[in-house]
Every structure is written in C-alpha cells, then in structure tokens.
CSV table of C-alpha atoms in Angstrom, one decimal:
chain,number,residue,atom,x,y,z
A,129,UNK,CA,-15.2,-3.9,12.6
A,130,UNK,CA,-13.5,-0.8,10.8
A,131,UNK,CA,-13.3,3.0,12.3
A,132,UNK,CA,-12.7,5.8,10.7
A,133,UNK,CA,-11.1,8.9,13.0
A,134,UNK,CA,-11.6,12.2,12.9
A,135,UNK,CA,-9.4,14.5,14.9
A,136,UNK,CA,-10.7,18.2,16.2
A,137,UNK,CA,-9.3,21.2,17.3
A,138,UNK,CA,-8.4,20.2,21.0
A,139,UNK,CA,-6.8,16.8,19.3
A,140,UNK,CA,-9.9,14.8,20.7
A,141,UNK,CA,-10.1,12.0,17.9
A,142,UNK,CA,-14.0,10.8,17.9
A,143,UNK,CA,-14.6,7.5,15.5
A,144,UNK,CA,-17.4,6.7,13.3
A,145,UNK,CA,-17.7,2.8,12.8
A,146,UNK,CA,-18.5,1.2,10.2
A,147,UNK,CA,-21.9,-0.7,9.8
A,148,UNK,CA,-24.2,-2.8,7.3
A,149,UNK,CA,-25.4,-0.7,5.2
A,150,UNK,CA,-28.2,-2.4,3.8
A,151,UNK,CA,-29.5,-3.3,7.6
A,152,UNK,CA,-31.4,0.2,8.1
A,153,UNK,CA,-31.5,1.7,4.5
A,154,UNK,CA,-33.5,1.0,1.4
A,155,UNK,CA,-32.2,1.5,-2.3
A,156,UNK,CA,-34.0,4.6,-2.4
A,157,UNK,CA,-31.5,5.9,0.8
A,158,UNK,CA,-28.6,4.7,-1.7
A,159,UNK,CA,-30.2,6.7,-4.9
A,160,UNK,CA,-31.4,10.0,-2.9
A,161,UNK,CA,-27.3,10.1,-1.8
A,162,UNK,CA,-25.4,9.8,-5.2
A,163,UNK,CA,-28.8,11.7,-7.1
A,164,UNK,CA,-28.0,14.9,-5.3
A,165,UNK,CA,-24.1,14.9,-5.9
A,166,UNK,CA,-23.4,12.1,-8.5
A,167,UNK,CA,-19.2,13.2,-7.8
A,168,UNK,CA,-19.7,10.4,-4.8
A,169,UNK,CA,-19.3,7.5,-7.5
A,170,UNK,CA,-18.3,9.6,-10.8
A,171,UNK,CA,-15.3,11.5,-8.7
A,172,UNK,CA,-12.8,8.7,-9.7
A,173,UNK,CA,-13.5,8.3,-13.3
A,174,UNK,CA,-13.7,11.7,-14.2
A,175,UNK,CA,-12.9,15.4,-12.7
A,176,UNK,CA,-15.4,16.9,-15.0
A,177,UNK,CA,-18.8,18.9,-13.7
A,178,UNK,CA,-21.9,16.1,-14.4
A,179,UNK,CA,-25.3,16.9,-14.3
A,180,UNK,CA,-28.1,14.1,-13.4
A,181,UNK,CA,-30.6,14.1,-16.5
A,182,UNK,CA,-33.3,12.5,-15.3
A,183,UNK,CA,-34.0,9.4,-12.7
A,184,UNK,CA,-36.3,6.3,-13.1
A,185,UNK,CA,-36.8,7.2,-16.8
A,186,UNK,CA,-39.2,5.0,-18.6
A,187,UNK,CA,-37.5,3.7,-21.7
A,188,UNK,CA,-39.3,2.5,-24.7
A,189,UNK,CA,-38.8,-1.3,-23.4
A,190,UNK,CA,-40.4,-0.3,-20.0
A,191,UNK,CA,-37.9,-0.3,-18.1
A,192,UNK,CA,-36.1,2.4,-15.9
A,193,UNK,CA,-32.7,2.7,-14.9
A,194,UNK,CA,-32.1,4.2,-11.6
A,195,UNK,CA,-29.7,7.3,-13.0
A,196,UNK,CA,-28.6,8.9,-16.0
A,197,UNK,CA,-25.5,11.2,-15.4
A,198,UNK,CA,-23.7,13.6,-18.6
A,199,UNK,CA,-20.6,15.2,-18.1
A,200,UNK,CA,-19.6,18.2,-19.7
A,201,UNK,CA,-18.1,16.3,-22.8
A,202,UNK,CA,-21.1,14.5,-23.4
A,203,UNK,CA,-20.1,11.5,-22.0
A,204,UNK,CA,-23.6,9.5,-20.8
A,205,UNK,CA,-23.4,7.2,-18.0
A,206,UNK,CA,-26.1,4.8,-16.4
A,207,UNK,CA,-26.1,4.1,-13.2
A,208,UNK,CA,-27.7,1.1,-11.4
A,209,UNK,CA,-28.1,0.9,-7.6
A,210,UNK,CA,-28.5,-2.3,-5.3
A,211,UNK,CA,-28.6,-1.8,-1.5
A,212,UNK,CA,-27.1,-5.1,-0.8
A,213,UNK,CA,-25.0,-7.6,-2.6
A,214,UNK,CA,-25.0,-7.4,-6.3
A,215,UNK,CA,-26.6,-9.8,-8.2
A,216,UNK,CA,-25.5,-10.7,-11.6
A,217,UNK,CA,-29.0,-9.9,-12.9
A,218,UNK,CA,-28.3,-6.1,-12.1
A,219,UNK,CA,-25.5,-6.7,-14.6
A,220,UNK,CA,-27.7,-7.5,-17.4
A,221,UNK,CA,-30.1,-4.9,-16.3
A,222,UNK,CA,-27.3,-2.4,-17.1
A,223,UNK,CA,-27.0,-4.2,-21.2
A,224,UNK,CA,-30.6,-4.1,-21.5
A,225,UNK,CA,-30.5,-0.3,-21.0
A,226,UNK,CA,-27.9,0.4,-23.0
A,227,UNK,CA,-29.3,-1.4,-25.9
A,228,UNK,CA,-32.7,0.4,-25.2
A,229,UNK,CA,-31.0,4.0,-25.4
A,230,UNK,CA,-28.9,2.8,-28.7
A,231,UNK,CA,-31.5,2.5,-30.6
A,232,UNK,CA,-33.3,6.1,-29.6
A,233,UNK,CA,-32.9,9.3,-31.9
A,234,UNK,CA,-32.0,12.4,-29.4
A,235,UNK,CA,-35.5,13.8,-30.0
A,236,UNK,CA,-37.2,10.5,-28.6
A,237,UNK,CA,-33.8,10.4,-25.9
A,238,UNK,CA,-34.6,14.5,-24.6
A,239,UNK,CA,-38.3,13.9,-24.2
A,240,UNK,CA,-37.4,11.8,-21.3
A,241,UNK,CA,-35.1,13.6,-20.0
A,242,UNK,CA,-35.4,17.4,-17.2
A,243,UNK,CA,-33.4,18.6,-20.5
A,244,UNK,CA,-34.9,19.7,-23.7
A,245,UNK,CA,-32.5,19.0,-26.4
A,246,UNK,CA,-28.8,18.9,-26.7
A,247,UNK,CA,-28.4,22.3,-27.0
A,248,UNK,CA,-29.9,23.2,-23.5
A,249,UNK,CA,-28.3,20.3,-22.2
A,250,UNK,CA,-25.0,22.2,-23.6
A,251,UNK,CA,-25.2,25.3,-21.7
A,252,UNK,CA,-26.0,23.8,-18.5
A,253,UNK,CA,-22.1,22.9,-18.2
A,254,UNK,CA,-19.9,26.2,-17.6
A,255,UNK,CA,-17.8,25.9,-20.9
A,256,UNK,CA,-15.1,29.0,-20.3
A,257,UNK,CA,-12.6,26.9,-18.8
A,258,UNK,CA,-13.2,24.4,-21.8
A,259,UNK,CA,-13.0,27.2,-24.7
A,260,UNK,CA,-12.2,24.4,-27.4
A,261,UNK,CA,-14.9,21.9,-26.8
A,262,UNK,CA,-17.6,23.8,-28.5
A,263,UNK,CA,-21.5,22.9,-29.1
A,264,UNK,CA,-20.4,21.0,-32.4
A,265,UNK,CA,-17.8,18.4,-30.5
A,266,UNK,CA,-20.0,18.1,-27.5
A,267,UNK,CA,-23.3,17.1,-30.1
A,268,UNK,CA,-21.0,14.8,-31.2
A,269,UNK,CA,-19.8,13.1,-28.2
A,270,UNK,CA,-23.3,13.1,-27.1
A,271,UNK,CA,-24.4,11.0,-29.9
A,272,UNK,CA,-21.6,8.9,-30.1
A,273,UNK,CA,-22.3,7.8,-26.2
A,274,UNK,CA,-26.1,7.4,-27.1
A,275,UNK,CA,-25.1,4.7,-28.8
A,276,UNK,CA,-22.3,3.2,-26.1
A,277,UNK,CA,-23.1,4.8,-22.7
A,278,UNK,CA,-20.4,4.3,-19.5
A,279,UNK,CA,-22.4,2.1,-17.3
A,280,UNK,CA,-22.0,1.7,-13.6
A,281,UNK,CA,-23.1,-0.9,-11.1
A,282,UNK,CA,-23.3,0.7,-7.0
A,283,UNK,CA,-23.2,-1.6,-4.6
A,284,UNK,CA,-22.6,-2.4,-0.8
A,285,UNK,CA,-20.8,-5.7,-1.5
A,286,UNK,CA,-19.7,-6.4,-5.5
A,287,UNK,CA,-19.6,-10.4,-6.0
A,288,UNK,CA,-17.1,-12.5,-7.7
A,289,UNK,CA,-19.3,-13.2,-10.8
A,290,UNK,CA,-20.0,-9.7,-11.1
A,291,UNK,CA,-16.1,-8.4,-10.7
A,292,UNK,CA,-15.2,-11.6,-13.1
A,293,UNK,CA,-18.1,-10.9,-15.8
A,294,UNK,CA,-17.8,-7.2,-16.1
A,295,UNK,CA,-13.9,-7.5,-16.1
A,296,UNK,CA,-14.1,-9.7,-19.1
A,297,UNK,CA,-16.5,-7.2,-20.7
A,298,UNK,CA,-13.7,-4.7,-20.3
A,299,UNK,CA,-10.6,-6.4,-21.3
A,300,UNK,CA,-12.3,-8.3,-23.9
A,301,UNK,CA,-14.9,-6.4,-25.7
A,302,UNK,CA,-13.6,-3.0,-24.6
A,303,UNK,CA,-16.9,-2.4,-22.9
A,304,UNK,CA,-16.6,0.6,-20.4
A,305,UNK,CA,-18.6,-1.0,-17.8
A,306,UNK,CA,-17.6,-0.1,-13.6
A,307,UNK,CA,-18.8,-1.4,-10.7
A,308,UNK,CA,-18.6,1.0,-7.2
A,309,UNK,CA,-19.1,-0.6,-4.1
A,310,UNK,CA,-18.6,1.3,-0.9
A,311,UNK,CA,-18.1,1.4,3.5
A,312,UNK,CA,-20.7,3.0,5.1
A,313,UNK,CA,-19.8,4.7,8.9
A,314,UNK,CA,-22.3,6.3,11.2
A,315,UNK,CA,-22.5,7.6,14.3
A,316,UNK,CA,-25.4,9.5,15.6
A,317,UNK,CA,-26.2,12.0,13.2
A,318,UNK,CA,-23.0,11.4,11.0
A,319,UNK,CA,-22.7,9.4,7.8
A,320,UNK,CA,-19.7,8.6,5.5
A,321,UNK,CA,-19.4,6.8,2.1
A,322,UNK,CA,-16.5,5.5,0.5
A,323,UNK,CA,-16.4,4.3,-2.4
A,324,UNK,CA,-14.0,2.4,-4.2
A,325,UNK,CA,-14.1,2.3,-7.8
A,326,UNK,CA,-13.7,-1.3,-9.8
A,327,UNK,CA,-12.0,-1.3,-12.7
A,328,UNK,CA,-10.8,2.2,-13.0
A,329,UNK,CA,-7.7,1.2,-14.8
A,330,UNK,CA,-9.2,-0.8,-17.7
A,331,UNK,CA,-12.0,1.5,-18.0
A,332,UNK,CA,-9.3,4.4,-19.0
A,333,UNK,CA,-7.1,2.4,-21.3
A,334,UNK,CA,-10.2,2.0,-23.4
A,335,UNK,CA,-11.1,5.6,-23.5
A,336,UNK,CA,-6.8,6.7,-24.5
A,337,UNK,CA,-7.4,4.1,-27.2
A,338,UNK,CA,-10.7,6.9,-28.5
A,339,UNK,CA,-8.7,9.8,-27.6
A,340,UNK,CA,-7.8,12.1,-30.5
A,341,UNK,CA,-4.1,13.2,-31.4
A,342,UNK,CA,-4.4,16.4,-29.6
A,343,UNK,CA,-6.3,14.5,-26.6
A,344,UNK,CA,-3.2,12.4,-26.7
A,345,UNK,CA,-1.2,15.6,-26.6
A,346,UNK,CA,-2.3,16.6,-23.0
A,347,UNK,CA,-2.3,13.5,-21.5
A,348,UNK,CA,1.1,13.0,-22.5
A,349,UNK,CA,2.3,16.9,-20.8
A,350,UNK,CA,-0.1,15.6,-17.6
A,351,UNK,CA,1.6,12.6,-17.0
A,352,UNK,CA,4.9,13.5,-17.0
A,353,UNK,CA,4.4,16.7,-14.3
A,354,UNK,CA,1.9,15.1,-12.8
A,355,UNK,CA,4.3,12.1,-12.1
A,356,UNK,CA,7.0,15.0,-11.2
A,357,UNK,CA,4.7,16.7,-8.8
A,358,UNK,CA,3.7,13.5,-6.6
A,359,UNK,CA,7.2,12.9,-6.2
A,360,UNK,CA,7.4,16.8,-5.5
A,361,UNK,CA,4.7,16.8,-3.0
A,362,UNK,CA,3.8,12.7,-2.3
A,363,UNK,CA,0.6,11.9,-1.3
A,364,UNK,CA,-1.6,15.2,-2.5
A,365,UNK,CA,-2.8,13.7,-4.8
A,366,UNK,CA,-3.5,9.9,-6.4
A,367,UNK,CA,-5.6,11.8,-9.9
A,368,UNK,CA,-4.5,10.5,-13.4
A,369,UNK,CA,-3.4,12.2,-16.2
A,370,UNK,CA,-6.5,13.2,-18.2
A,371,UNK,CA,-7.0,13.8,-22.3
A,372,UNK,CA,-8.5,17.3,-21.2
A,373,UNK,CA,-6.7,20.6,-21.5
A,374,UNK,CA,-6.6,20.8,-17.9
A,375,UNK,CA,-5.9,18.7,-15.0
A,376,UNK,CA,-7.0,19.6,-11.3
A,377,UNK,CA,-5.2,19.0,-8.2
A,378,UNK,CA,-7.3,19.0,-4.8
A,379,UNK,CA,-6.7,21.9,-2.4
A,380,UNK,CA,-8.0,19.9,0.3
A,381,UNK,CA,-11.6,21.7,0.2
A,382,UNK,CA,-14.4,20.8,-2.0
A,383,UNK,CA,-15.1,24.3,-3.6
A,384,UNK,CA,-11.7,25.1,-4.3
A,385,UNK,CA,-8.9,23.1,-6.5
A,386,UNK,CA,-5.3,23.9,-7.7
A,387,UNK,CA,-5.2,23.5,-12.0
A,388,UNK,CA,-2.6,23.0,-14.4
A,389,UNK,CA,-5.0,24.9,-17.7
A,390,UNK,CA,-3.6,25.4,-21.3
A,391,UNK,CA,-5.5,28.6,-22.4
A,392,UNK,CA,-5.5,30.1,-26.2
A,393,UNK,CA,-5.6,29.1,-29.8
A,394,UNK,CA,-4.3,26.0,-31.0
A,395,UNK,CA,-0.8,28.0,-32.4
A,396,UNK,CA,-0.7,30.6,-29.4
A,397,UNK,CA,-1.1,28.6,-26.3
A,398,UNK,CA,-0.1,29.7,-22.4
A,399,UNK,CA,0.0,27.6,-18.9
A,400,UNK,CA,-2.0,28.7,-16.5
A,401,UNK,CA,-1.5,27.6,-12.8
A,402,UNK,CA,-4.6,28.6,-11.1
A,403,UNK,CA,-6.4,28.6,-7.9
A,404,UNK,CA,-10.3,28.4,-8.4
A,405,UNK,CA,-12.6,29.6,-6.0
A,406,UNK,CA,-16.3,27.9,-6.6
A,407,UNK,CA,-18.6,28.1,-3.9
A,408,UNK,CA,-22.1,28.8,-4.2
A,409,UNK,CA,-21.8,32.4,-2.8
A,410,UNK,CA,-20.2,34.9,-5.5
A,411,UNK,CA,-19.7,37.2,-2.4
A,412,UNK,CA,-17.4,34.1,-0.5
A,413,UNK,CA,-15.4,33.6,-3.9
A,414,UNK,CA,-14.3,37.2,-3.9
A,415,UNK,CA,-13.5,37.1,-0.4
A,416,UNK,CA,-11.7,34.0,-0.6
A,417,UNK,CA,-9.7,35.6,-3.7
A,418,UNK,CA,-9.0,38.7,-1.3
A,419,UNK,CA,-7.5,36.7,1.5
A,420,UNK,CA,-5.6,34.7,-0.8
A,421,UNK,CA,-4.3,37.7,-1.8
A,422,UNK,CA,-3.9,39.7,1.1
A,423,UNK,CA,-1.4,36.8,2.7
A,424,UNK,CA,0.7,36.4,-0.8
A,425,UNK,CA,1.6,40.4,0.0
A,426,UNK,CA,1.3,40.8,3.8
A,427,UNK,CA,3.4,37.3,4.5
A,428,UNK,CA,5.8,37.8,1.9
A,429,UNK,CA,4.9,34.7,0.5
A,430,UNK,CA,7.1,32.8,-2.1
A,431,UNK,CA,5.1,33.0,-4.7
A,432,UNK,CA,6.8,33.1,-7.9
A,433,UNK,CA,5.8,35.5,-10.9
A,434,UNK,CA,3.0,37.9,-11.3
A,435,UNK,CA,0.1,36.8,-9.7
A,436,UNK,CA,-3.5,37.6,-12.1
A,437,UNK,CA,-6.6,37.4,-10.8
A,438,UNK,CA,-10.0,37.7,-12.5
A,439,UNK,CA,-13.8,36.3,-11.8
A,440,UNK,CA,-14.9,33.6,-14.6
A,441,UNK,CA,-18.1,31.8,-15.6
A,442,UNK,CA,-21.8,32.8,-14.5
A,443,UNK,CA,-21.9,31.7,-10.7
A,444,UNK,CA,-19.7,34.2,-9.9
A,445,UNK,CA,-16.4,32.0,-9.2
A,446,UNK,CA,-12.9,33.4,-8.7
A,447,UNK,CA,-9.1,32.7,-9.4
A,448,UNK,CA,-5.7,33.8,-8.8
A,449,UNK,CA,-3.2,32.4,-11.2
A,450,UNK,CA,0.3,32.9,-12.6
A,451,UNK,CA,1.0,32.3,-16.2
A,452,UNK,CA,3.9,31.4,-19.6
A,453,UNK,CA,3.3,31.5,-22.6
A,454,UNK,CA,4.2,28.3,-24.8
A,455,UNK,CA,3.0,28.7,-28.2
A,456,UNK,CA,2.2,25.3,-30.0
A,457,UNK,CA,1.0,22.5,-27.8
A,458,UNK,CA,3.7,20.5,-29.6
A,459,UNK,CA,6.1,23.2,-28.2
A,460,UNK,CA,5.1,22.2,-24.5
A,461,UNK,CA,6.0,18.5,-25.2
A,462,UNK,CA,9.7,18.7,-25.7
A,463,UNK,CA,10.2,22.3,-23.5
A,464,UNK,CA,11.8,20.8,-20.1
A,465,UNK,CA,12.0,24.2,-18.6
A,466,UNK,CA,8.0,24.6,-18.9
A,467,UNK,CA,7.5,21.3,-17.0
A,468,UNK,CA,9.9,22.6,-14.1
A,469,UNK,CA,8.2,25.9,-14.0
A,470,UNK,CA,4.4,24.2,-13.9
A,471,UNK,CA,5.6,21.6,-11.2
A,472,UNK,CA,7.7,23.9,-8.9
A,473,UNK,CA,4.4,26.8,-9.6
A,474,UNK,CA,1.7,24.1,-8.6
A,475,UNK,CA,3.7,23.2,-5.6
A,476,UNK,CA,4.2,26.8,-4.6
A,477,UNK,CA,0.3,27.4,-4.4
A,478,UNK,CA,-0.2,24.1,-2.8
A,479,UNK,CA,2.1,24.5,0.0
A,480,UNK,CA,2.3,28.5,0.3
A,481,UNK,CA,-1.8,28.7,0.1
A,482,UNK,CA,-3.3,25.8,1.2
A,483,UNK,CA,-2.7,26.6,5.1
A,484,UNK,CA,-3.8,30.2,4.3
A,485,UNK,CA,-7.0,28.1,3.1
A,486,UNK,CA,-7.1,26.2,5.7
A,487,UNK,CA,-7.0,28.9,8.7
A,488,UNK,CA,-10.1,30.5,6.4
A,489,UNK,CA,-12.0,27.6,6.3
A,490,UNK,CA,-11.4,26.1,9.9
C-alpha cells in the first residue's frame, strides 16, 4: 500500500491511500476527469494552454476516439482511455485514428469538431503572450499535425507489450506516441491522480529534430539558465527547456507561474521576468497584483530593478515584471551577463514573492 500525506496548519498530517482504481470507477470516471482539465495528462509534455475539441467524435471509419486535445501551436493530440490494464489493442486503436484523421481535409475535420474552422479554433487560445506565432504559422501547424497527430494512451497500469511496442514506435519510426498511467488515492471525499508520463524523453527529441532555427534558438538560452536556476534554487522545478519564446516556472499555485518571456521584433528583443496572475476572477488578479506589490514596497523587498506592471489578454489577467533589453536573439546566446541577470531575477521573485503568495493564498 502507498500514502500520500498532507500536512495542515496545526502540523496534523492526514493520508490519503492509495487504491485500485478501476475497482469502483468506469472509463467514463477516467474521461469526465482529464475532459474537464486535459493539463492532468498534457501537463508534462507541454506548458502550453489546450483546449478539448470535441469527445467521442465519429470519424469517417466509424470509430471514435475518446479525446481530441489542440494546443495553442496547433499541435493535435488523441487521447485513448482504459480504466484498467492496457491492452495492446488500445494501441492500435490509437493508429487506426490517426490514419482516419490523415486522410480528412479541415473542412470535413471542423464539422466534427465544438470548433468551426481553424480560424475560430485560433482565437480561442490567448495569443498576446505568443505575438510571433500568428494565424498563418498556427494554420500551418494545424495541418501539418492533421496528418501526424501526438497520440496518447491513459491507463491505470501500462503493460510490457505496450511500453515495448510504442517505445519502438518512438525510437524507430519517430512516431510521437505516449502512454500515461497513473496512482489513484482517496479518502472520503478526496481524490488524487498522478500521473506519470511514458516516454517523455524520446517524445521531445523527435519534436527538437522539427524545430526551426529560431525554435532551436530558445531552447538553446532555456537550457542553459534553466540548468543554472535548478542549481540556483534545486528542486522548484523538474520543466525542460522548451522551443517556445517563453518558458514558465511554477509558483507553487495553479493560477499563477514565474516566466522567463522574450518580447519584441525579431531585431529588437527584451527579457521579461514576469509574475502572471490568471485566475478566473479579473477582480482577484488585480488584487493579487496589488498585494504583490504592496509587500515589494512595504517589506523592502530585494527586488532588483524597476518593477512594471500591466493587465494582458481578455480574462482580465495580471503581471508584475522587471525587464533588459537584448536586441537580436542571437545577441542573448553568447551575452553571459543576460543569463546571470534572468537567473539571479527569476530567483528573486521565486523566493522574495512566493511566501507573500503563499500567506495570500493560505
């Protein structure tokens, strides 16, 4: 048996054990959970916002795969559940899918889908913090992933022949195929899943190998001060570098993350080192913005540099930031005092704000 402890206020630690999933709950249990906030099984893979376009769709072959998750680069991923063990035929379920959508036109694709054509599907992502990804890059992502969508296999127990088959399929035919399979703990009227994602690794050396040189550009900045700030701060954070022009770092708190952003035209670039405030409420991300605020002045915080702030996007979010300028993104590759000023900035926030968060948040 495996526990899982949670420790209160008054240091009380209560447990929640962990149990058979599949003994009390149906498939559907398993879809209706990762339906509602697909980030439960896409969380590892990527750190981009994903929508759910449609569930149980009815392909032209008949046959309907449990999910169909886009991310905000277009990037389609089909997801198959199984409330038990995972049979190898839920494997070839997964093929027959993606052959089924590789031969559909996006007008055949969008009249399955809750989304009406890929421009709709476009704006549904918030796409200010992504200013150089426009409608034209994102078509053509879309399309290309049409033809070759991620697929995913979610289970409660992954067998051998599955891990062996769909490991082959990765290192051999480049096929970005992962399998999740997760503990379940309950007590009472509390539930907790955690998954753990197979073959994370492979899965991202096939997408660097489709990156493009300037894709290649911020994964190479990301890694390095990502690898600086883990030994900065160790154990904050166990993210990747990523191909995008930003790369989150988690704040502890599910509607607010720490971000290293490049911001501007390709020739006239700055780092941003931001604090994002996204909850649902527009009136709780200005508060939140105010507090943070308030205690950077009223504690004398060490907070380096000027401190901006500013509300972004159309749900209202916030964010506090500090900011250099860099100029070309080649510039930022070979500038050793920009790396030391994003790591020791990040670190700042994270240490200097996060138990202002947490006091907020308690």
């Amino acid at each position: 048996m495996s526990l899982i402890g949670f420790r209160r206020e008054d240091d009380e630690i209560e447990y929640l054990e962990e149990v058979e999933y599949s003994e009390e709950h149906l498939e559907d249990d398993l879809h209706e959970v990762i339906h509602s906030d697909p980030r439960l099984v896409m969380g590892t893979l990527t750190t981009r916002e994903n929508v759910v376009l449609g569930s149980k769709l009815q392909l032209p072959t008949g046959k309907e795969p449990d999910l169909l998750v886009c991310d905000k680069r277009g990037t389609l991923t089909t997801i198959e559940f199984k409330r038990d063990r995972s049979p190898r035929s839920a494997a070839t379920q997964l093929f027959d899918y993606a052959s089924s959508l590789a031969r559909m036109d996006q007008d055949e694709f969008f009249d399955l889908t809750d989304y009406e054509s890929v421009e709709e599907l476009y704006r549904a992502f918030d796409h200010e913090e992504d200013s150089e990804f426009d409608i034209d890059d994102f078509e053509r992502e879309f399309t290309e992933r049409l033809e070759s969508p991620q697929l995913m296999l979610v289970a409660y127990t992954m067998t051998d022949d599955v891990r062996r088959m769909t490991r082959w399929l990765r290192d051999e035919h480049d096929l970005k195929i992962n399998c999740v399979e997760f503990d379940y703990y309950e007590k009472n009227d509390a539930e907790m899943f955690v998954p753990t994602i197979i073959g994370v690794d492979e899965t991202q050396e096939i997408k660097e190998q489709e990156e493009s040189p300037k894709q290649k550009k911020y994964r190479r900045f990301f890694a390095e001060v990502l690898g600086r700030f883990k030994e900065e701060l160790p154990g904050v954070t166990s993210r990747s570098a990523s191909s995008d022009s930003w790369l989150t770092i988690p704040a502890g708190h599910t509607d607010v993350e720490f971000v290293w952003h490049f911001k501007g035209d390709p020739g006239d670039k700055e780092l941003h080192v931001v604090m994002n405030f996204q909850f649902d409420e527009s009136s709780r991300n200005g508060e939140m913005l105010e507090t943070m605020q308030s205690a950077i002045e009223d504690r004398s915080l060490d907070i380096s540099g000027e401190i901006h702030s500013e509300g972004y996007g159309s749900s209202g979010y916030t964010r506090l930031y500090v900011k250099r300028e860099v100029g070309p993104l080649d510039d930022a590759l070979e500038d050793e005092d920009l790396k030391v000023w994003a790591v020791g900035r990040l670190a700042e926030f994270h240490e200097h704000l996060t138990p202002v968060l947490n006091e907020e948040l308690q």
